[in-house]
């Protein structure tokens, strides 16, 4: 069931989103050649504590870290650890925070040092596809309008959208209905004022197929190609979505 939030509930999510955006800015600035991904996990924990929010992903279904750090051919759910970021890597940071019982969720992909033209294009296209999806997120439209806008945008640039993982409603739970695929699937749910959604295209430079790493968490491109990920939490507000983070 799709949950409609009250203005008061959205106000909490707005506050949570502002804090999460500030944390993500801090993390973005730390991505550089030589940083160990575990250091990003420590920063996520420290910044969350300092700002009064709880990292949403820690222990979620057993996830062992405070954020997801996915490098190069890792699509999502990378576990920060001993890996050291190298010049030319692209690093996806996926973060969630909870405040007063409500979650927000966001992701970015950042280049470390000088990156290839392909990596640069992939990052720009993934971010652009998120914007094109959000442009469809208006009251009276359908989830399918968001999905098809994202897929059309990505495929017009000769990249591919991941099928097995999708965006989602977000609020009291980190994952609520409806699912928001990044590909054409039909109409889906009607978008109404008060819905809060995490829209999150995952885009591969090569084929869309994925595989699961031995750690049973990290999702990789099946063909070893690069992957990027951008995510905003939005509220359906009327003629224009409000970006909460
Ligand atoms: Mg999400």
CSV table of C-alpha atoms and ligand atoms in Angstrom, one decimal:
chain,number,residue,atom,x,y,z
A,1,UNK,CA,0.0,0.0,0.0
A,2,UNK,CA,1.3,3.4,-0.9
A,3,UNK,CA,1.5,5.7,2.1
A,4,UNK,CA,0.6,9.4,1.9
A,5,UNK,CA,2.5,11.6,4.3
A,6,UNK,CA,1.0,14.5,6.2
A,7,UNK,CA,2.6,18.0,5.9
A,8,UNK,CA,4.1,17.4,9.4
A,9,UNK,CA,5.7,14.1,8.4
A,10,UNK,CA,7.1,15.7,5.3
A,11,UNK,CA,8.5,18.5,7.4
A,12,UNK,CA,10.5,15.9,9.4
A,13,UNK,CA,11.7,14.3,6.2
A,14,UNK,CA,12.7,17.7,4.9
A,15,UNK,CA,14.8,18.3,8.0
A,16,UNK,CA,16.3,14.8,7.8
A,17,UNK,CA,17.1,15.4,4.1
A,18,UNK,CA,18.9,18.6,4.8
A,19,UNK,CA,21.1,16.9,7.3
A,20,UNK,CA,21.8,14.0,5.0
A,21,UNK,CA,22.6,16.3,2.1
A,22,UNK,CA,25.2,18.0,4.3
A,23,UNK,CA,26.7,14.6,5.2
A,24,UNK,CA,26.8,13.6,1.6
A,25,UNK,CA,28.6,16.8,0.7
A,26,UNK,CA,31.2,16.1,3.3
A,27,UNK,CA,31.7,12.5,2.0
A,28,UNK,CA,31.9,13.7,-1.6
A,29,UNK,CA,34.8,16.0,-0.6
A,30,UNK,CA,36.7,13.0,0.9
A,31,UNK,CA,36.7,10.9,-2.3
A,32,UNK,CA,40.2,11.0,-3.7
A,33,UNK,CA,43.0,8.6,-4.7
A,34,UNK,CA,44.5,7.0,-1.6
A,35,UNK,CA,41.5,7.1,0.7
A,36,UNK,CA,40.5,3.7,2.2
A,37,UNK,CA,36.8,3.1,1.8
A,38,UNK,CA,36.5,2.2,5.5
A,39,UNK,CA,37.4,5.8,6.3
A,40,UNK,CA,34.2,6.9,4.5
A,41,UNK,CA,32.3,4.6,6.8
A,42,UNK,CA,33.9,6.3,9.9
A,43,UNK,CA,33.0,9.7,8.5
A,44,UNK,CA,29.4,8.6,7.9
A,45,UNK,CA,29.1,7.4,11.5
A,46,UNK,CA,30.8,10.5,13.0
A,47,UNK,CA,28.9,13.0,10.9
A,48,UNK,CA,25.5,11.3,11.6
A,49,UNK,CA,26.2,11.3,15.3
A,50,UNK,CA,27.3,14.9,15.4
A,51,UNK,CA,24.2,16.0,13.4
A,52,UNK,CA,21.7,13.8,15.4
A,53,UNK,CA,20.6,11.3,12.7
A,54,UNK,CA,21.0,7.5,12.6
A,55,UNK,CA,22.5,5.8,9.5
A,56,UNK,CA,19.6,3.9,8.0
A,57,UNK,CA,21.6,1.1,6.4
A,58,UNK,CA,23.6,-0.1,9.4
A,59,UNK,CA,22.2,-3.5,10.2
A,60,UNK,CA,19.4,-3.2,7.7
A,61,UNK,CA,18.7,-6.8,6.8
A,62,UNK,CA,22.1,-7.4,8.3
A,63,UNK,CA,24.1,-4.9,6.2
A,64,UNK,CA,27.4,-4.5,8.1
A,65,UNK,CA,28.3,-0.8,7.4
A,66,UNK,CA,26.9,2.8,7.8
A,67,UNK,CA,26.8,3.5,4.0
A,68,UNK,CA,27.4,1.7,0.7
A,69,UNK,CA,30.5,2.4,-1.2
A,70,UNK,CA,30.5,0.9,-4.7
A,71,UNK,CA,33.6,1.3,-6.9
A,72,UNK,CA,33.9,1.0,-10.7
A,73,UNK,CA,32.0,-2.2,-11.8
A,74,UNK,CA,30.3,-2.4,-8.4
A,75,UNK,CA,26.7,-1.1,-8.9
A,76,UNK,CA,25.2,-0.9,-5.4
A,77,UNK,CA,25.6,-2.4,-1.9
A,78,UNK,CA,29.4,-2.2,-1.8
A,79,UNK,CA,30.7,-2.7,1.7
A,80,UNK,CA,33.4,-0.2,2.8
A,81,UNK,CA,36.6,-1.9,4.0
A,82,UNK,CA,40.3,-2.2,3.1
A,83,UNK,CA,40.0,-1.2,-0.5
A,84,UNK,CA,42.0,2.0,-1.4
A,85,UNK,CA,40.5,4.3,-4.0
A,86,UNK,CA,42.8,4.7,-7.0
A,87,UNK,CA,43.3,7.5,-9.5
A,88,UNK,CA,40.6,7.2,-12.2
A,89,UNK,CA,38.1,5.2,-10.0
A,90,UNK,CA,34.5,6.1,-9.9
A,91,UNK,CA,33.0,5.8,-6.4
A,92,UNK,CA,29.2,5.5,-5.7
A,93,UNK,CA,28.2,6.7,-2.2
A,94,UNK,CA,24.7,5.6,-1.2
A,95,UNK,CA,23.5,7.0,2.2
A,96,UNK,CA,20.4,6.9,4.3
A,97,UNK,CA,19.5,8.7,7.5
A,98,UNK,CA,16.7,8.4,10.1
A,99,UNK,CA,15.3,11.3,12.1
A,100,UNK,CA,12.3,11.1,14.4
A,101,UNK,CA,11.2,7.8,12.8
A,102,UNK,CA,11.5,8.9,9.2
A,103,UNK,CA,14.2,7.9,6.6
A,104,UNK,CA,15.6,9.7,3.6
A,105,UNK,CA,17.9,8.1,1.0
A,106,UNK,CA,20.4,9.5,-1.5
A,107,UNK,CA,23.3,8.5,-3.7
A,108,UNK,CA,26.0,10.1,-5.9
A,109,UNK,CA,28.9,8.9,-8.0
A,110,UNK,CA,32.1,10.8,-7.7
A,111,UNK,CA,35.3,10.5,-9.8
A,112,UNK,CA,38.7,10.1,-8.0
A,113,UNK,CA,41.3,12.3,-9.5
A,114,UNK,CA,41.4,12.2,-13.4
A,115,UNK,CA,38.8,9.9,-14.8
A,116,UNK,CA,38.2,8.5,-18.3
A,117,UNK,CA,35.9,10.2,-20.8
A,118,UNK,CA,33.6,7.2,-20.6
A,119,UNK,CA,33.4,7.5,-16.8
A,120,UNK,CA,32.7,11.2,-17.1
A,121,UNK,CA,29.9,10.6,-19.6
A,122,UNK,CA,28.5,7.8,-17.6
A,123,UNK,CA,28.3,9.9,-14.4
A,124,UNK,CA,26.7,12.9,-16.4
A,125,UNK,CA,24.1,10.6,-18.1
A,126,UNK,CA,23.1,8.9,-14.8
A,127,UNK,CA,22.6,12.2,-13.1
A,128,UNK,CA,20.8,13.6,-16.1
A,129,UNK,CA,18.5,10.5,-16.2
A,130,UNK,CA,17.5,11.1,-12.6
A,131,UNK,CA,16.6,14.7,-13.4
A,132,UNK,CA,14.5,13.6,-16.4
A,133,UNK,CA,12.7,11.1,-14.1
A,134,UNK,CA,12.1,13.7,-11.4
A,135,UNK,CA,10.7,16.1,-14.1
A,136,UNK,CA,7.8,13.5,-14.5
A,137,UNK,CA,7.2,13.2,-10.8
A,138,UNK,CA,4.1,15.4,-10.6
A,139,UNK,CA,0.7,14.9,-9.0
A,140,UNK,CA,-1.6,13.1,-11.5
A,141,UNK,CA,1.2,11.4,-13.4
A,142,UNK,CA,2.2,7.7,-13.0
A,143,UNK,CA,5.2,5.9,-11.6
A,144,UNK,CA,5.6,4.5,-15.2
A,145,UNK,CA,6.2,8.0,-16.5
A,146,UNK,CA,9.2,8.4,-14.3
A,147,UNK,CA,10.5,4.9,-15.3
A,148,UNK,CA,10.2,5.4,-19.0
A,149,UNK,CA,11.7,8.9,-18.9
A,150,UNK,CA,14.8,7.4,-17.2
A,151,UNK,CA,15.2,4.5,-19.6
A,152,UNK,CA,14.6,6.6,-22.7
A,153,UNK,CA,17.2,9.2,-21.5
A,154,UNK,CA,19.9,6.5,-20.7
A,155,UNK,CA,19.4,4.5,-23.8
A,156,UNK,CA,19.5,7.6,-26.0
A,157,UNK,CA,23.0,8.0,-24.7
A,158,UNK,CA,23.9,4.3,-25.5
A,159,UNK,CA,24.1,3.2,-21.8
A,160,UNK,CA,21.9,0.7,-20.1
A,161,UNK,CA,19.7,0.7,-17.0
A,162,UNK,CA,19.9,-2.0,-14.3
A,163,UNK,CA,16.6,-4.0,-14.1
A,164,UNK,CA,17.0,-6.1,-10.9
A,165,UNK,CA,17.2,-3.1,-8.5
A,166,UNK,CA,14.7,-0.3,-8.4
A,167,UNK,CA,13.8,2.9,-6.6
A,168,UNK,CA,11.1,2.8,-3.9
A,169,UNK,CA,8.8,4.7,-1.6
A,170,UNK,CA,10.5,5.9,1.6
A,171,UNK,CA,9.3,7.2,4.9
A,172,UNK,CA,8.7,5.3,8.2
A,173,UNK,CA,10.4,2.4,6.4
A,174,UNK,CA,13.5,2.7,4.3
A,175,UNK,CA,11.7,0.7,1.5
A,176,UNK,CA,8.0,1.3,1.1
A,177,UNK,CA,5.7,0.8,-1.9
A,178,UNK,CA,5.6,1.6,-4.7
A,179,UNK,CA,8.6,0.2,-6.5
A,180,UNK,CA,10.1,2.6,-9.0
A,181,UNK,CA,11.8,0.7,-11.8
A,182,UNK,CA,14.3,2.5,-14.1
A,183,UNK,CA,12.7,0.9,-17.2
A,184,UNK,CA,9.4,0.7,-18.9
A,185,UNK,CA,7.1,-1.7,-17.1
A,186,UNK,CA,3.5,-0.3,-17.5
A,187,UNK,CA,1.7,2.5,-15.6
A,188,UNK,CA,2.3,1.6,-12.0
A,189,UNK,CA,0.8,3.7,-9.2
A,190,UNK,CA,-0.8,7.1,-9.6
A,191,UNK,CA,1.4,9.9,-8.1
A,192,UNK,CA,-0.4,11.9,-5.5
A,193,UNK,CA,0.6,14.8,-3.3
A,194,UNK,CA,2.2,13.5,-0.1
A,195,UNK,CA,3.9,10.5,-1.6
A,196,UNK,CA,7.7,10.4,-0.8
A,197,UNK,CA,9.8,8.5,-3.2
A,198,UNK,CA,13.5,7.5,-3.6
A,199,UNK,CA,14.2,7.6,-7.3
A,200,UNK,CA,17.6,6.0,-8.1
A,201,UNK,CA,18.8,5.1,-11.6
A,202,UNK,CA,21.7,2.6,-11.7
A,203,UNK,CA,23.3,2.9,-15.1
A,204,UNK,CA,25.9,0.6,-16.7
A,205,UNK,CA,28.4,1.6,-19.4
A,206,UNK,CA,27.9,-1.9,-20.9
A,207,UNK,CA,25.2,-4.5,-20.6
A,208,UNK,CA,22.4,-4.2,-17.9
A,209,UNK,CA,22.9,-7.7,-16.4
A,210,UNK,CA,24.3,-8.0,-12.9
A,211,UNK,CA,26.0,-10.5,-10.7
A,212,UNK,CA,26.3,-10.9,-6.9
A,213,UNK,CA,29.7,-10.8,-5.2
A,214,UNK,CA,30.9,-13.6,-2.9
A,215,UNK,CA,30.0,-11.4,0.1
A,216,UNK,CA,26.4,-11.8,-0.9
A,217,UNK,CA,25.8,-8.1,-0.8
A,218,UNK,CA,27.7,-6.3,-3.5
A,219,UNK,CA,26.1,-6.1,-6.9
A,220,UNK,CA,28.4,-5.9,-9.9
A,221,UNK,CA,28.0,-5.5,-13.6
A,222,UNK,CA,28.1,-9.0,-15.2
A,223,UNK,CA,30.4,-7.8,-18.0
A,224,UNK,CA,32.8,-5.9,-15.8
A,225,UNK,CA,31.8,-2.5,-17.2
A,226,UNK,CA,31.6,0.7,-15.1
A,227,UNK,CA,28.4,1.6,-13.3
A,228,UNK,CA,27.1,4.8,-11.8
A,229,UNK,CA,24.2,5.6,-9.3
A,230,UNK,CA,22.4,8.8,-8.4
A,231,UNK,CA,19.4,9.0,-6.0
A,232,UNK,CA,17.2,11.7,-4.6
A,233,UNK,CA,14.4,11.4,-2.1
A,234,UNK,CA,11.5,13.6,-3.3
A,235,UNK,CA,8.0,14.5,-2.2
A,236,UNK,CA,5.2,14.7,-4.7
A,237,UNK,CA,3.9,18.2,-4.2
A,238,UNK,CA,1.9,19.3,-7.3
A,239,UNK,CA,3.4,20.6,-10.5
A,240,UNK,CA,6.9,20.1,-9.4
A,241,UNK,CA,8.5,17.5,-7.0
A,242,UNK,CA,10.2,18.8,-3.9
A,243,UNK,CA,13.7,17.4,-3.6
A,244,UNK,CA,14.2,16.4,0.1
A,245,UNK,CA,17.7,15.2,-0.4
B,1,LIG,MG1,17.3,3.8,-2.2
